[in-house]
Coordinates of C-alpha atoms and ligand atoms in Angstrom, one line a residue:
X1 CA 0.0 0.0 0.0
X2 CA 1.3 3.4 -0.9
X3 CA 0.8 6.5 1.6
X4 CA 1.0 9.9 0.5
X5 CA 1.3 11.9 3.4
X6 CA 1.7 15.9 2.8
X7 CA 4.5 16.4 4.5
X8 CA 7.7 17.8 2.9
X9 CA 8.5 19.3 -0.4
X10 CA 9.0 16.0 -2.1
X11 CA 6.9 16.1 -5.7
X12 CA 4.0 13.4 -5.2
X13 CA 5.3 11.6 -8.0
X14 CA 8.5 11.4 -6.7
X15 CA 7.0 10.0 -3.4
X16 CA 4.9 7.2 -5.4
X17 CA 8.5 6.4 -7.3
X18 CA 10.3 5.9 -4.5
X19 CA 7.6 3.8 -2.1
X20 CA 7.3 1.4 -4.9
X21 CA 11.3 1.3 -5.3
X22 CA 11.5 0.3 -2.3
X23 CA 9.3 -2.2 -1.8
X24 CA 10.6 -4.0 -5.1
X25 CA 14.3 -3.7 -3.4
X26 CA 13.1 -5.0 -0.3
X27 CA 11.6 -7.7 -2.0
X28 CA 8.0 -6.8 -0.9
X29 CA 7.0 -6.7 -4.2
X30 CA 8.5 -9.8 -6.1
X31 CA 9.9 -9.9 -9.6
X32 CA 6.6 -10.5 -11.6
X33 CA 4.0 -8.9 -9.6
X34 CA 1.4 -7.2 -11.7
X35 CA 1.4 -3.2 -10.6
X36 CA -2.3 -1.5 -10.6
X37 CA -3.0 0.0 -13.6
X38 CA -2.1 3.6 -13.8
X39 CA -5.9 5.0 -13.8
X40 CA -7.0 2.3 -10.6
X41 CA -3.8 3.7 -8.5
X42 CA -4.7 7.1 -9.4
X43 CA -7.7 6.3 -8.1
X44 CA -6.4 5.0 -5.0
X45 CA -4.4 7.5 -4.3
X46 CA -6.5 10.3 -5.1
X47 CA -4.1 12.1 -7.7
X48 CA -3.7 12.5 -11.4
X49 CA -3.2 9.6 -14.0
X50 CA 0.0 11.8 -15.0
X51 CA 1.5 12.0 -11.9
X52 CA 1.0 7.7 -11.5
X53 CA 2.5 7.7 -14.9
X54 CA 5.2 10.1 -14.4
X55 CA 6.4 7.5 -11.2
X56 CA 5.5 4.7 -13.6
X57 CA 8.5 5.9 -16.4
X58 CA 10.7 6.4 -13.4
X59 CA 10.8 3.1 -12.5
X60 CA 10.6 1.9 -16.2
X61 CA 13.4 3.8 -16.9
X62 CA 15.5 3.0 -14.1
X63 CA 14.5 -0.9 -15.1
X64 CA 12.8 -1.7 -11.9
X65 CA 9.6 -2.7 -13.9
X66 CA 8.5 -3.8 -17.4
X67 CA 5.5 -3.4 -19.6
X68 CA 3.6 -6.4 -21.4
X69 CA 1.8 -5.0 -24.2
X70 CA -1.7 -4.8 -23.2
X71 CA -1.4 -6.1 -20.2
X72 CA 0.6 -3.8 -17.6
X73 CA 3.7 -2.9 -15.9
X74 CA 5.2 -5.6 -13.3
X75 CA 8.2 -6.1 -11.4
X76 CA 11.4 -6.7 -13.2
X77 CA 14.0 -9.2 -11.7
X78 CA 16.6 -7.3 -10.2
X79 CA 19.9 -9.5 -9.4
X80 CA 20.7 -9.3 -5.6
X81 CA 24.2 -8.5 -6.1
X82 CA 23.3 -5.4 -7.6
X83 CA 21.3 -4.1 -5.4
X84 CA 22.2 -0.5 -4.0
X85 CA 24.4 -0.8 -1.3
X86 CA 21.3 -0.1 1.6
X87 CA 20.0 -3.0 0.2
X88 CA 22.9 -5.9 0.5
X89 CA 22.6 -7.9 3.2
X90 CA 26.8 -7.0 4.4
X91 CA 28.2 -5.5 7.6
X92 CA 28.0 -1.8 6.3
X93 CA 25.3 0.3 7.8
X94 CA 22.3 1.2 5.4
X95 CA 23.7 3.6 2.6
X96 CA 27.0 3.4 3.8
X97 CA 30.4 3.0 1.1
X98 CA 33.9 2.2 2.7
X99 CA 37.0 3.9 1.6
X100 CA 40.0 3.6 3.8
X101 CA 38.5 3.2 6.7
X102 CA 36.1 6.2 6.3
X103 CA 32.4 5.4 5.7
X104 CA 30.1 7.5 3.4
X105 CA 26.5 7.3 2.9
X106 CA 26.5 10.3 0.2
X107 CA 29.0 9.5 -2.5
X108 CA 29.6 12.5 -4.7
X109 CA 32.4 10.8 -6.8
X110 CA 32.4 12.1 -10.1
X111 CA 33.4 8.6 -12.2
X112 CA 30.8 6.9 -10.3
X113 CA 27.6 5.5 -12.1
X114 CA 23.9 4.4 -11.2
X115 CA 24.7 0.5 -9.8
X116 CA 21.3 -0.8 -10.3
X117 CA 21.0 0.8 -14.1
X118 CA 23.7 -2.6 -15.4
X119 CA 21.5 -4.5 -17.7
X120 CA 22.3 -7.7 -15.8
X121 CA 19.9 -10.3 -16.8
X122 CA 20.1 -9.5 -20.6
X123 CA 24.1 -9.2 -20.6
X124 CA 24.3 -12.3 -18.7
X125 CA 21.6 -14.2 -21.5
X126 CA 23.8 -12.8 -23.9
X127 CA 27.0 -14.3 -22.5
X128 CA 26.0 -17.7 -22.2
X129 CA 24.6 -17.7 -26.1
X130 CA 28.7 -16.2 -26.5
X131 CA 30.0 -19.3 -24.8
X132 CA 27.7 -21.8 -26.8
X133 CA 28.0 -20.1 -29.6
X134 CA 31.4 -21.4 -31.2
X135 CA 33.5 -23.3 -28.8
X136 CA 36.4 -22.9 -30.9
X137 CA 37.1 -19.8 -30.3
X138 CA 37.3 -20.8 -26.4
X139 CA 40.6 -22.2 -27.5
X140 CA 41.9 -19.2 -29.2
X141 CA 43.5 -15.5 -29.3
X142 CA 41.0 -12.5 -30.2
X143 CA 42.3 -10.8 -33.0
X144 CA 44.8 -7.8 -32.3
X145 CA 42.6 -5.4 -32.5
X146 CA 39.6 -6.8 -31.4
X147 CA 36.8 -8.7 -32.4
X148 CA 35.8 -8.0 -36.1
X149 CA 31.9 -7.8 -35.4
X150 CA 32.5 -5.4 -32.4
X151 CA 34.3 -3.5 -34.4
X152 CA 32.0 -3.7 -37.4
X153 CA 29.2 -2.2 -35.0
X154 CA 31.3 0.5 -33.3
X155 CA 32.2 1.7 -36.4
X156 CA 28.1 1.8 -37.9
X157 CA 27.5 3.6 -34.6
X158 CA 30.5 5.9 -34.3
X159 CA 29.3 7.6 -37.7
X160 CA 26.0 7.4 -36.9
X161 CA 25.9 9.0 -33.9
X162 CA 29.3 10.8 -33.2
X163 CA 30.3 11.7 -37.3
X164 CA 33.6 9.4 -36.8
X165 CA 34.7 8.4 -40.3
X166 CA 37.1 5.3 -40.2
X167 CA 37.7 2.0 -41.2
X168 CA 37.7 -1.4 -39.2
X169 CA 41.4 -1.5 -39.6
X170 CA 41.5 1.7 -37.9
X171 CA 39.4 0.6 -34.7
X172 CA 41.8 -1.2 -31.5
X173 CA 40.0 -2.0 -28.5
X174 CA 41.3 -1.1 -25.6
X175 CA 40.8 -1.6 -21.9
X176 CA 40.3 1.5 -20.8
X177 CA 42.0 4.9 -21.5
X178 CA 45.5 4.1 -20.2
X179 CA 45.4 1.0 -21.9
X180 CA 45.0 3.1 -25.0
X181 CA 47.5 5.8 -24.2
X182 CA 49.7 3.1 -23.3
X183 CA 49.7 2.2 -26.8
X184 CA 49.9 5.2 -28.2
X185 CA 52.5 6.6 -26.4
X186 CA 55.4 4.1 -27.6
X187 CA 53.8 4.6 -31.1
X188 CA 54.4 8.8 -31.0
X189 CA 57.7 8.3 -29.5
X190 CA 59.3 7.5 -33.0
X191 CA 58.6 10.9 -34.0
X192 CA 57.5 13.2 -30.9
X193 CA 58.8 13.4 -27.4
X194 CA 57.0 16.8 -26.0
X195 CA 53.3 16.1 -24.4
X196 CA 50.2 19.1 -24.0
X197 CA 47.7 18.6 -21.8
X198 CA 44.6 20.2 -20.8
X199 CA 45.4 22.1 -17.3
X200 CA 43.4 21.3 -15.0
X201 CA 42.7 17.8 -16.7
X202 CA 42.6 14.1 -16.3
X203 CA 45.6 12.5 -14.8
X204 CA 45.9 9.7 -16.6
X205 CA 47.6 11.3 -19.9
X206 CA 50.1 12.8 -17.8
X207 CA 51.5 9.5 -16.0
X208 CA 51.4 7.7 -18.8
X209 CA 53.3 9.9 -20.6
X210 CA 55.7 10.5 -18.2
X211 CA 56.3 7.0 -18.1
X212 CA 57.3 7.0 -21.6
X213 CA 59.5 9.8 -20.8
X214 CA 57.7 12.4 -22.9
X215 CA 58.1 16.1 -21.3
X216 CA 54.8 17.2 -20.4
X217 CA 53.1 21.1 -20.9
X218 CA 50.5 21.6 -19.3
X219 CA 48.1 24.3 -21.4
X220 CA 45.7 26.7 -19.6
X221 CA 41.6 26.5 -20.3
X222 CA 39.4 29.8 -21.3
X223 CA 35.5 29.1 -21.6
X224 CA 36.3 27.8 -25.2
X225 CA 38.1 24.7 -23.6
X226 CA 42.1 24.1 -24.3
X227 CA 43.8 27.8 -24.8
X228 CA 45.0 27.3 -28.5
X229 CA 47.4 30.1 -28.8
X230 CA 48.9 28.9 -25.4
X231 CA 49.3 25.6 -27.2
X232 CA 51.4 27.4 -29.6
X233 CA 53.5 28.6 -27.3
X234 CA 54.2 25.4 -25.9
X235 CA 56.9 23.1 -27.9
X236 CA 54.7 20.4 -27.7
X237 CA 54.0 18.1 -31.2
X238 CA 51.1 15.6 -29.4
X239 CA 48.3 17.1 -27.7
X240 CA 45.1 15.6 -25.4
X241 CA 42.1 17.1 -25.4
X242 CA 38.6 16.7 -24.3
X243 CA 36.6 18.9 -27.4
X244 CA 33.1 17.5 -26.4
X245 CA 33.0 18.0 -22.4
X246 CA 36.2 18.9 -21.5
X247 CA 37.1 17.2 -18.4
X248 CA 36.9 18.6 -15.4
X249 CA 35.3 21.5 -16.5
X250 CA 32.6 20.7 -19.3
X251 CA 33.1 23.9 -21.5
X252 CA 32.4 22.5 -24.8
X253 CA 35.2 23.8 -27.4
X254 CA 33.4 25.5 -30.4
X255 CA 34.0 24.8 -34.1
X256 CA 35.3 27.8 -34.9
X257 CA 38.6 26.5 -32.0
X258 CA 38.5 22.3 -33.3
X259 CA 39.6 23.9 -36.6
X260 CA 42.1 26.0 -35.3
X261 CA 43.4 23.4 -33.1
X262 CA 43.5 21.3 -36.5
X263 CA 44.6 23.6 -38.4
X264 CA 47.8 23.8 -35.4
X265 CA 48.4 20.1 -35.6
X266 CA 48.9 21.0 -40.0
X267 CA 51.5 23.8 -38.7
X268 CA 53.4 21.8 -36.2
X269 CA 53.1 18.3 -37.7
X270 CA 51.0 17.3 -34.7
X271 CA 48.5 14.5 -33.3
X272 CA 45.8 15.6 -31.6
X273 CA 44.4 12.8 -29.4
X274 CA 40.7 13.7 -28.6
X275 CA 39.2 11.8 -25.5
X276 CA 35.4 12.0 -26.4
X277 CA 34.8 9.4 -23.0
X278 CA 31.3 11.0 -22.1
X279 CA 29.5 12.7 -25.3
X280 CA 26.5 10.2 -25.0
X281 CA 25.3 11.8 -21.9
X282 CA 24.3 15.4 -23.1
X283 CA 21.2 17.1 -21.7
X284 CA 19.9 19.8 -23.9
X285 CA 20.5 20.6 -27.2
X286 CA 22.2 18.8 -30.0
X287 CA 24.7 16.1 -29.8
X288 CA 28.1 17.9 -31.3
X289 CA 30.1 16.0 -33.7
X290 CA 33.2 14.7 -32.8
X291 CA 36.5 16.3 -33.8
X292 CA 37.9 13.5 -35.9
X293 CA 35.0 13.7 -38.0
X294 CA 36.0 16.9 -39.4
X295 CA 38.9 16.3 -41.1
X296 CA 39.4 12.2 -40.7
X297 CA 42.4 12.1 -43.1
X298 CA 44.3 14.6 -40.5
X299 CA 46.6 13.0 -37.7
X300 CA 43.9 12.7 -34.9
X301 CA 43.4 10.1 -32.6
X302 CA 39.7 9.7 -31.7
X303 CA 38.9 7.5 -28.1
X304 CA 35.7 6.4 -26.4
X305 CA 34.6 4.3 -23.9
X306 CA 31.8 2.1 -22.3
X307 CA 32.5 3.2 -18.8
X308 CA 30.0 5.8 -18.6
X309 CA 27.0 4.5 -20.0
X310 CA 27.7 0.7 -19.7
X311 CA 29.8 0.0 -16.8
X312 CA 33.9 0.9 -16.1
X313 CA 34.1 -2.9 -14.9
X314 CA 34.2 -4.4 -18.2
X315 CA 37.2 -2.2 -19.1
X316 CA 36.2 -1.9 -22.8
X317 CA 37.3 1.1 -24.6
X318 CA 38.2 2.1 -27.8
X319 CA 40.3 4.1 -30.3
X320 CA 40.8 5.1 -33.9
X321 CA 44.2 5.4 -35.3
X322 CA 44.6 7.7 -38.2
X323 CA 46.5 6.3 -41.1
X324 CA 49.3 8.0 -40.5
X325 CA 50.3 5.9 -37.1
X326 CA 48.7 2.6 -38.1
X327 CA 51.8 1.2 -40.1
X328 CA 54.1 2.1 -36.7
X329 CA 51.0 0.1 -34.8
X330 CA 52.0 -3.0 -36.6
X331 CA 55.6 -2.6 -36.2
X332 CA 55.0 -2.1 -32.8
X333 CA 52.0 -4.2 -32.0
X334 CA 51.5 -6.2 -34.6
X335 CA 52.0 -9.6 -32.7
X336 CA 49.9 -8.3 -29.1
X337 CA 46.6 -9.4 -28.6
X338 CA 44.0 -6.9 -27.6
X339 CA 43.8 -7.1 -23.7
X340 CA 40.1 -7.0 -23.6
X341 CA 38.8 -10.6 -22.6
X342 CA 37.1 -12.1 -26.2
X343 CA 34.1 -12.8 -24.4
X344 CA 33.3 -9.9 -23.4
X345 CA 33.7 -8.4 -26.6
X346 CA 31.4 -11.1 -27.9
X347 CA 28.5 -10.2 -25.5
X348 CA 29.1 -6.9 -26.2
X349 CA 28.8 -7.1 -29.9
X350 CA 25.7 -9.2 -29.8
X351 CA 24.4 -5.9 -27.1
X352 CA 24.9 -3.5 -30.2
X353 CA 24.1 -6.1 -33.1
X354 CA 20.1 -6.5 -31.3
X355 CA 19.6 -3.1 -30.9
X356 CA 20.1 -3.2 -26.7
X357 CA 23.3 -0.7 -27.3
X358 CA 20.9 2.5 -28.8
X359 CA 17.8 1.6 -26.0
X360 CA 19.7 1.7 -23.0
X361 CA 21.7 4.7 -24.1
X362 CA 18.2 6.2 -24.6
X363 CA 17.4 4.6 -20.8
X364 CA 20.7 5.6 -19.4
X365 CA 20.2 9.5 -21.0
X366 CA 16.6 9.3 -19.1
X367 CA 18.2 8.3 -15.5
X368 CA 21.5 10.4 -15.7
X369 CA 18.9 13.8 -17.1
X370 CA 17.0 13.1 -14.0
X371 CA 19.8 13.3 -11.5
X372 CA 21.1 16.0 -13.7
X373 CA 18.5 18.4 -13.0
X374 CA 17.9 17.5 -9.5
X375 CA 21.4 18.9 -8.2
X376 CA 21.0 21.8 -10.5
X377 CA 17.7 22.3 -8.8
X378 CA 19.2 21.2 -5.4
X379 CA 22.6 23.2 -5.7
X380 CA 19.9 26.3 -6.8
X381 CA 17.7 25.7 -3.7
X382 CA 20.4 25.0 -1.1
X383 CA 22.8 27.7 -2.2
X384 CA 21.1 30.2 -3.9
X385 CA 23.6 33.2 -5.1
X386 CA 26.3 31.4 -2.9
X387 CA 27.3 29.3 -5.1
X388 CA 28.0 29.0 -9.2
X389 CA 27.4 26.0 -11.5
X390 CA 30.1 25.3 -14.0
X391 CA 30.3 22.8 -16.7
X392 CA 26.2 21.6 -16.6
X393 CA 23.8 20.0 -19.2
X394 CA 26.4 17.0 -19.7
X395 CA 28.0 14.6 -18.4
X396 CA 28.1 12.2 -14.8
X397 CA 29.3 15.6 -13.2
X398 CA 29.3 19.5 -12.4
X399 CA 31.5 21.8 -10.6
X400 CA 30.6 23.9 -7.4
X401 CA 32.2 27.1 -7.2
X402 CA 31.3 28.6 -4.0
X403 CA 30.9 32.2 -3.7
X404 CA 31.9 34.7 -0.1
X405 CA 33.3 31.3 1.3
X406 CA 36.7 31.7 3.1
X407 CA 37.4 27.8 3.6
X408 CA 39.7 25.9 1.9
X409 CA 39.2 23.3 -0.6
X410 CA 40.9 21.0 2.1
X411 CA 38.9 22.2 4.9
X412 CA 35.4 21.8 2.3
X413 CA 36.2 18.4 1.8
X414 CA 37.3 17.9 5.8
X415 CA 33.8 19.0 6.6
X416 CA 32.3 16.9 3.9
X417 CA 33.9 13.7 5.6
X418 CA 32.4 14.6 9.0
X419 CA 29.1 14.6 8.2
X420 CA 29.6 11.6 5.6
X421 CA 29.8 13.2 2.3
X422 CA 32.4 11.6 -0.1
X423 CA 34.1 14.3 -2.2
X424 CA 36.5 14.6 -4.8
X425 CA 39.3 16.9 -4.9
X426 CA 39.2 19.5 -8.3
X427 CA 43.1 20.5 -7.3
X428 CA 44.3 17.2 -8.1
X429 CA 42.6 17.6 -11.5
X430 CA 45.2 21.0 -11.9
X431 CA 49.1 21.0 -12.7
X432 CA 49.5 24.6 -11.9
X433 CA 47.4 25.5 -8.6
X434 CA 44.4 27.5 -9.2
X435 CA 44.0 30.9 -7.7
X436 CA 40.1 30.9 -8.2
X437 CA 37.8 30.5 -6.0
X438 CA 37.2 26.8 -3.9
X439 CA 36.0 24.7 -6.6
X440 CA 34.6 21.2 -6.1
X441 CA 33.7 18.5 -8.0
X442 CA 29.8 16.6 -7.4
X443 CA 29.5 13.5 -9.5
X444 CA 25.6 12.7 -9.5
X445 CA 25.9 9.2 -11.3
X446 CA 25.5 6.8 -8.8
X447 CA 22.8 8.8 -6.0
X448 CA 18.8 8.9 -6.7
X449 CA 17.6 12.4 -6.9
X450 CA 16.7 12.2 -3.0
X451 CA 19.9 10.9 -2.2
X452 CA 21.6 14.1 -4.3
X453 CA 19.3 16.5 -2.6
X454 CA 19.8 15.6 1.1
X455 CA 23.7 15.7 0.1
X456 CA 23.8 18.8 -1.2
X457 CA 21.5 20.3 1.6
X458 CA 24.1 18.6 4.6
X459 CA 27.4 20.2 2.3
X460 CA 25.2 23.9 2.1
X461 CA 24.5 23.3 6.2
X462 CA 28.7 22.1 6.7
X463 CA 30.0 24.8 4.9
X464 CA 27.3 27.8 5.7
X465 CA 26.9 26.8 9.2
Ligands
PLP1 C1 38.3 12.3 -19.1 C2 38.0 10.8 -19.0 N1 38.4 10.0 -20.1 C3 38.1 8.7 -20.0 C4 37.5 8.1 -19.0 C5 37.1 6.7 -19.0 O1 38.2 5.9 -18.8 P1 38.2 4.3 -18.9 O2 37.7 4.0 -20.3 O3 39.6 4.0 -18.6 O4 37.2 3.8 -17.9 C6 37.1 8.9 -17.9 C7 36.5 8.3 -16.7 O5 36.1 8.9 -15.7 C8 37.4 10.3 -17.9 O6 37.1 11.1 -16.9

């Protein structure tokens, strides 16, 4: 039974959503148990069809139930082991994560992603038809580069939805972005030994190129993403760069400044490596086309990744290698096998062959919008004019940049700790320190919209006290 009481702000469909979450995760309400139909619990509860419905999409969305056609919505069969953490049946308190020896129950990571959203049922179907499907290849290598069908369908989507134009034989899979830079890295060294990054930027592409002993320049952001004249200044021949959501910062890096940045890597005789790991989660407006896409026979490395939308545990990534560096790939990798296990990538092509790739894209754009807007709305509410929003409308993440606040970024995320909010630090994002003022990273991925809200209202309440 549902009770909608009238206290607190909470919308009413909100309150319907997250009654019948719960009693699915608590097992209440068993996979396979019809729901009422949207006009007899509207009824029931005395509200509009629309609001039942709006709950009902929730939940549909999120994959806690399914619809039969003419028939209903009913309980979907959630695996146990990917229940939300308040749900497992472990020694951690309700809602609490461990992370050396410091419990959270509000985790504001910003690589973290919704835990229950894994399509876990379907990917496990598809990777027992995987293992039946040709035990032969249960005795074999994948090929170099990856599986050719996986490749085959990343390359359909890529230009379909991203404006990549390549080749199979361009396409590597990868485990994951320092897998690829690990690659690349010994592949540039023939001809380049001076690195630009984005500053402040992901770590990654600066250890791993230190590690190949390339000396790294770190190059200043303006609201246009990477500062192309300070590029210029730098003597660096191999840049990385985030065009489509630059990370940490999400500014979004015009046409007008990919051409430029282009048109430096004709002037230099320069790679531009472009790290387009999120662009499937964007908010409002119109997907932009990838970088590569505009000039494909230039010397750009193009990368993406599963780990947002799918999950970072399978450790499947991508890249496309221009022509230019694929004859020094074979030289140097020509007898490696890809390091991303061939069964995987056989369950994974089969995802994007059926058509489950593009729908739960669609379903994770739905769930990741939602928590979008509600710590926009929350950070509005709970702040007010004390705070500014940077980088929103894509992405797992935004960044806080509080306003009249005296604290330090240590002493923000100090307080954060105390009352159990996990935070991560924008600093280590920067090689040269920033003078602005405290900035802090909230990822929203893996927290419901309740969850985000009582978060945000504890940080306004530990730092505004
Ligand atoms: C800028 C950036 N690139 C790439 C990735 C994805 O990395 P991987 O494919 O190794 O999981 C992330 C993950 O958070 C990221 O922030």
């Amino acid at each position: 039974m549902i009770i909608l009481n009238s206290k607190g702000r909470q919308p009413l469909h909100d309150k319907i959503y997250n009654q019948i979450k719960n009693k699915i995760l608590s097992g209440e309400l068993p996979p396979a148990t019809k729901l009422l139909s949207i006009k007899n619990l509207a009824i029931e509860l005395s509200v509009s069809r629309n609001t039942v419905e709006y709950a009902y999409q929730q939940l549909f969305a999120e994959g806690y139930i399914h619809s039969k056609p003419r028939s209903g919505y009913y309980v979907s069969l959630i695996d146990p082991e990917f229940l939300p953490s308040s749900h497992c049946q472990t020694g951690t308190s309700p809602g609490q994560i461990l992370e050396e020896g410091k419990s959270y129950s509000f985790d504001f990571h910003p690589a973290s992603i919704s835990p229950e959203s894994f399509p876990v049922n379907l990917w496990r179907k598809l990777y027992v038809d995987s293992l039946k499907e040709n035990p032969k290849q249960l005795a074999s290598y994948s090929n170099q580069q990856g599986d050719t069908a996986l490749r085959y369908e990343l390359q359909r989507y890529l230009a379909r939805s991203r404006g990549v134009s390549c080749s199979l034989e361009q396409i590597v899979l990868c485990s994951g972005l320092q897998d690829s830079l690990s690659i690349l890295a010994p592949i540039l060294k023939e001809n380049h030994s001076q690195f630009a990054i984005e500053d402040p930027g992901h770590f990654i592409p600066k250890s791993v190129f230190r590690n190949h002993s390339f000396s790294i320049s770190p190059v200043p952001l303006n609201s246009d993403g990477l500062a192309i004249d300070s590029l210029y200044n730098t003597k660096s021949t191999v840049v990385y760069v985030t065009p489509s959501h630059q990370f940490p910062l999400g500014y979004i890096m015009p046409v007008a400044n990919r051409l430029k940045l282009i048109d430096w890597a004709k002037n230099v005789g320069g790679v531009i490596i472009e790290d387009d790991y999120d662009s499937e989660l964007r908010y409002y407006g119109k997907p932009i086309p990838a970088l590569q896409g505009l000039h494909p026979e230039e010397n750009i490395v193009y990368i993406g990744t599963f780990s947002k939308v799918l999950s970072p545990v399978l450790r499947v990534s991508y890249m496309v290698l221009p022509y230019q560096l694929l004859t020094i790939y074979n030289k140097l990798f020509g007898h490696y096998s890809t390091s991303v296990s061939l069964l995987d990538q056989r369950t994974l092509s089969k995802f994007m062959e059926q058509g489950y790739w593009e729908r739960h894209l669609r379903k994770m754009r739905t769930v990741y919008k939602k928590k979008h807007d509600a710590i926009i709305q929350s950070i509005h509410q709970h702040f007010g004019s004390q705070a500014n929003i940077i980088g929103q409308g894509a992405g797992l993440h935004v960044v806080l940049e509080l306003v009249g606040n005296s604290l330090t970024e240590g002493e923000l995320i100090h307080r954060a700790q105390e009352i159990e909010v996990r935070l991560h630090p924008l600093s280590s994002t920067y090689l040269h320190k920033s003078s602005k003022n405290p900035q802090i990273m909230l990822g929203f991925g893996s927290m419901s919209s309740n969850e985000i809200d009582r978060g945000i209202e504890l940080l306004y309440q530990a730092w505004y006290p």
